[in-house]
C-alpha positions as CSV (number, residue, x, y, z in Angstrom):
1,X,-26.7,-29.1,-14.8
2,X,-30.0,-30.9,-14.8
3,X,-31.5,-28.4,-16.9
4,X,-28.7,-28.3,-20.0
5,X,-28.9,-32.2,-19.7
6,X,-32.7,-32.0,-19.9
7,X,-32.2,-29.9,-22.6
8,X,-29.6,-32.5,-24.6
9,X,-32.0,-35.1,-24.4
10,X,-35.0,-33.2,-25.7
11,X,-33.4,-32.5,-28.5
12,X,-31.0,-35.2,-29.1
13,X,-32.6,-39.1,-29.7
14,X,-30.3,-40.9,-28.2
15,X,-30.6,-44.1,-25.7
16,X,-26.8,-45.3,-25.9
17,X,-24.7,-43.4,-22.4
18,X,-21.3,-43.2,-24.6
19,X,-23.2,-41.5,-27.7
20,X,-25.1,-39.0,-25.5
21,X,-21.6,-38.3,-23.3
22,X,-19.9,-37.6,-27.1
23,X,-22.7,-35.3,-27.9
24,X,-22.5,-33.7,-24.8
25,X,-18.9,-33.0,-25.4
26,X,-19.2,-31.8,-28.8
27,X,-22.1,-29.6,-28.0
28,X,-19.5,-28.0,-25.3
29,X,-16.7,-28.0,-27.5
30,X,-18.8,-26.4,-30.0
31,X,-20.6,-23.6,-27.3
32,X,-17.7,-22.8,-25.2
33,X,-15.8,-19.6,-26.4
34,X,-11.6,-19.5,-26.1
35,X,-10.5,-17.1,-23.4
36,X,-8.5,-15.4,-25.4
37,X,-11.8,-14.5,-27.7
38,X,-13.9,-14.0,-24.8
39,X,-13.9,-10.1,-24.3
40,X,-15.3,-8.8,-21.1
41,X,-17.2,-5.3,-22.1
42,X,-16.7,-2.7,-19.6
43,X,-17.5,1.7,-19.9
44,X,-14.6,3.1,-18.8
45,X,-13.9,5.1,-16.1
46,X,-13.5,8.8,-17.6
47,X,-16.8,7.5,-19.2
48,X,-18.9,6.5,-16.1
49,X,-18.1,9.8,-14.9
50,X,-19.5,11.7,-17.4
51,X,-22.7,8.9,-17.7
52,X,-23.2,9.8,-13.8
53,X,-23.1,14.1,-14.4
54,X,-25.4,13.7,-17.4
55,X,-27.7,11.6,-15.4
56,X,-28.1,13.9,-12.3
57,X,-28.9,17.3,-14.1
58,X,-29.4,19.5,-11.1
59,X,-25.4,19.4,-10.5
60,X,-22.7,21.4,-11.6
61,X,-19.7,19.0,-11.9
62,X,-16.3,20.6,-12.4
63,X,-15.7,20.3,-16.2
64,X,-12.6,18.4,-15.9
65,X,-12.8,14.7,-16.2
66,X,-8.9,13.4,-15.3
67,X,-7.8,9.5,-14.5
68,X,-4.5,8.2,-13.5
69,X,-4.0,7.1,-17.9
70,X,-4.3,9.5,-20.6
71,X,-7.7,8.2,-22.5
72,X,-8.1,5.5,-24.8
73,X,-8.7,5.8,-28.5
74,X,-12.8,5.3,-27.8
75,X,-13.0,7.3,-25.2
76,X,-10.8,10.4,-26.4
77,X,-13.1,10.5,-29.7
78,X,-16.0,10.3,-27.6
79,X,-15.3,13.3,-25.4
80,X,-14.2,14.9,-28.6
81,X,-17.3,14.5,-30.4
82,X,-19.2,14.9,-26.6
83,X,-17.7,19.0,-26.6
84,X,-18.3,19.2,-30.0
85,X,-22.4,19.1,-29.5
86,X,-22.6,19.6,-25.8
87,X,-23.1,23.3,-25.5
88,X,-25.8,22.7,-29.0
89,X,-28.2,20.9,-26.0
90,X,-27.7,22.8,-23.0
91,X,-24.5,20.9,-21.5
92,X,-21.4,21.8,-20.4
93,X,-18.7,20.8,-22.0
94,X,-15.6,18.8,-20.3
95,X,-12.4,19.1,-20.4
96,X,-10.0,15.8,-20.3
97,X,-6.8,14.4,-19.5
98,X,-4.7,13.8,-23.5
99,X,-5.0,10.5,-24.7
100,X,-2.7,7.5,-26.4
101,X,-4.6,6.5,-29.3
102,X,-4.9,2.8,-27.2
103,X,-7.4,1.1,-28.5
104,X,-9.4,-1.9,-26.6
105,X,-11.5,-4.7,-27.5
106,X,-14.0,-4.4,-24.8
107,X,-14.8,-0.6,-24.7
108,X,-18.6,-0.6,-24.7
109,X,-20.4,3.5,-25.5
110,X,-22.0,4.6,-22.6
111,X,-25.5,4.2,-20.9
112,X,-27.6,6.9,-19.6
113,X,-31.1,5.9,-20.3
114,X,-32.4,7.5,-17.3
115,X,-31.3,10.7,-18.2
116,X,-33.1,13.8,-19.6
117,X,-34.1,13.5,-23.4
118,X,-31.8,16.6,-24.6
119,X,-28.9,14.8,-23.3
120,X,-29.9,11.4,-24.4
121,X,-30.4,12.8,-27.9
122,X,-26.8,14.2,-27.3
123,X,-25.6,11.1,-26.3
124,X,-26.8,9.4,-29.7
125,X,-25.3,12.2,-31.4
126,X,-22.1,11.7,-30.3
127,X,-22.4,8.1,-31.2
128,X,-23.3,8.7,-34.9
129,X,-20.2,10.9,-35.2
130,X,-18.2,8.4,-33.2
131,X,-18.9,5.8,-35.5
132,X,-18.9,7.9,-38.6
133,X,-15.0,9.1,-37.4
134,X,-14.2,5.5,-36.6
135,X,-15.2,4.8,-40.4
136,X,-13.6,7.1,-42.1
137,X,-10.1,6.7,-39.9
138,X,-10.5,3.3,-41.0
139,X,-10.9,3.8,-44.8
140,X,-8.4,6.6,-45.0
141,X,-5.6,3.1,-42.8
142,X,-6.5,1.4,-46.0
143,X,-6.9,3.6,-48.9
144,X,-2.9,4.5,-47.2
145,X,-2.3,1.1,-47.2
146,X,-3.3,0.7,-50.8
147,X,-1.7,3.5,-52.4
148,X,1.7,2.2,-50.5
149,X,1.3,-1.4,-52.1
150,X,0.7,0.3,-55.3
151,X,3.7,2.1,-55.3
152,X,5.9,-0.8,-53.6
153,X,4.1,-2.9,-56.2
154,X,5.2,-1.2,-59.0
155,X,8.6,-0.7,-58.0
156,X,9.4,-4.3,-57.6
157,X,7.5,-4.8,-61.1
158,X,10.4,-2.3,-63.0
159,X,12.7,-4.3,-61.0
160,X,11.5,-7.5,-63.0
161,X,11.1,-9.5,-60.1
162,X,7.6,-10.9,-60.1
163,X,5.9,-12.8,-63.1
164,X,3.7,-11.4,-65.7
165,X,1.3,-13.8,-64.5
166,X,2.1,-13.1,-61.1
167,X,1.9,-9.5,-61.6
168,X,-1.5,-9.6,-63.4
169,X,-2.7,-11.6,-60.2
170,X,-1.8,-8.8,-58.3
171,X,-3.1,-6.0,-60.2
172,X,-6.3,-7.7,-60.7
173,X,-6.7,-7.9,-57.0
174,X,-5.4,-4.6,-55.7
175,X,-8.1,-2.7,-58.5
176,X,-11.2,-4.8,-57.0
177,X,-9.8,-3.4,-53.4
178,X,-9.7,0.3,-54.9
179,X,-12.8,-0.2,-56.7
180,X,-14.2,-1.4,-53.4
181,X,-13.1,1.6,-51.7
182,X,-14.4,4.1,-54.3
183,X,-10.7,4.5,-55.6
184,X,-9.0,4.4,-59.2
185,X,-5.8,3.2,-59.7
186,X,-3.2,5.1,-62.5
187,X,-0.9,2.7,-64.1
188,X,3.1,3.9,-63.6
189,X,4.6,3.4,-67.4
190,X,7.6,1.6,-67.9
């Protein structure tokens, strides 16, 4: 405590004991980070196991990685992309439990630094394609979600219940989404 106080008053010119403790308490206020946004990163399980096989190349694991929960989101499109590559750099490929699509917060890729350069190259393979997936899942969520307000924007426009002005708000804004997204929007006539 010493230290962050020594800290404070490097930084901070001030003499007066109830200014510094306000400081203080702003500076905390202002550093600490809400539980419920502080998200603990942790590799899970299925995914340790097959960080420790790549790492210790002179084994021949079973290729079957199964846990007591189907996999995550992450970690199903990981192995995915992992089999996909695998036999393209001398691995083996592993076979996996089914997954649920869960997807969580603190899911953090895999580490295996001290592992040989094929499979660390394979590893960082797998991560482009992770990430390119990941991308284009998401677009495709919101170029769906467009294309759904579209339509349920232009039936409730036949239907006369929104305002010209309102309407023109609306259009205005869903065409800079879809231009944003590469997309162009057709106009339904009335």
């Amino acid at each position: 405590m010493e230290d962050i106080n020594a800290t404070i008053r490097a930084h901070v010119d001030i003499t007066n004991k109830e200014k510094y403790e306000a400081v203080v308490k702003d500076l905390i206020e202002k550093a600490t980070i809400p539980r419920e946004i502080n998200i603990e990163l942790n590799a899970h399980c299925e995914c340790s196991l097959l960080a420790y096989h790549l790492q210790r190349p002179g084994t021949t694991p079973l290729p079957y990685i199964g846990v007591s929960k189907p996999l995550c989101f992450a970690c199903r499109t990981l192995f995915e992309l992992y089999n996909m590559h695998a036999r393209g750099f001398g691995q083996i490929p592993f076979d996996f439990t089914g997954g649920r699509g869960k997807v969580y917060l603190g899911w953090t890729f895999l580490c295996v630094d001290s592992a040989p350069q094929p499979v660390i190259s394979l590893v960082e393979k797998a991560r482009e394609a992770m990430i390119e997936k990941i991308e284009d899942s998401i677009r495709n969520h919101v170029r769906e979600q467009v294309q759904k307000k579209v339509v349920s924007n232009s039936v409730v426009a036949r239907l006369g219940i929104r305002s010209p002005q309102t309407q023109a708000l609306l259009d205005e804004g869903f065409e800079r989404a879809a231009k944003r997204m590469g997309l162009t929007l057709t106009r339904e006539r009335a």
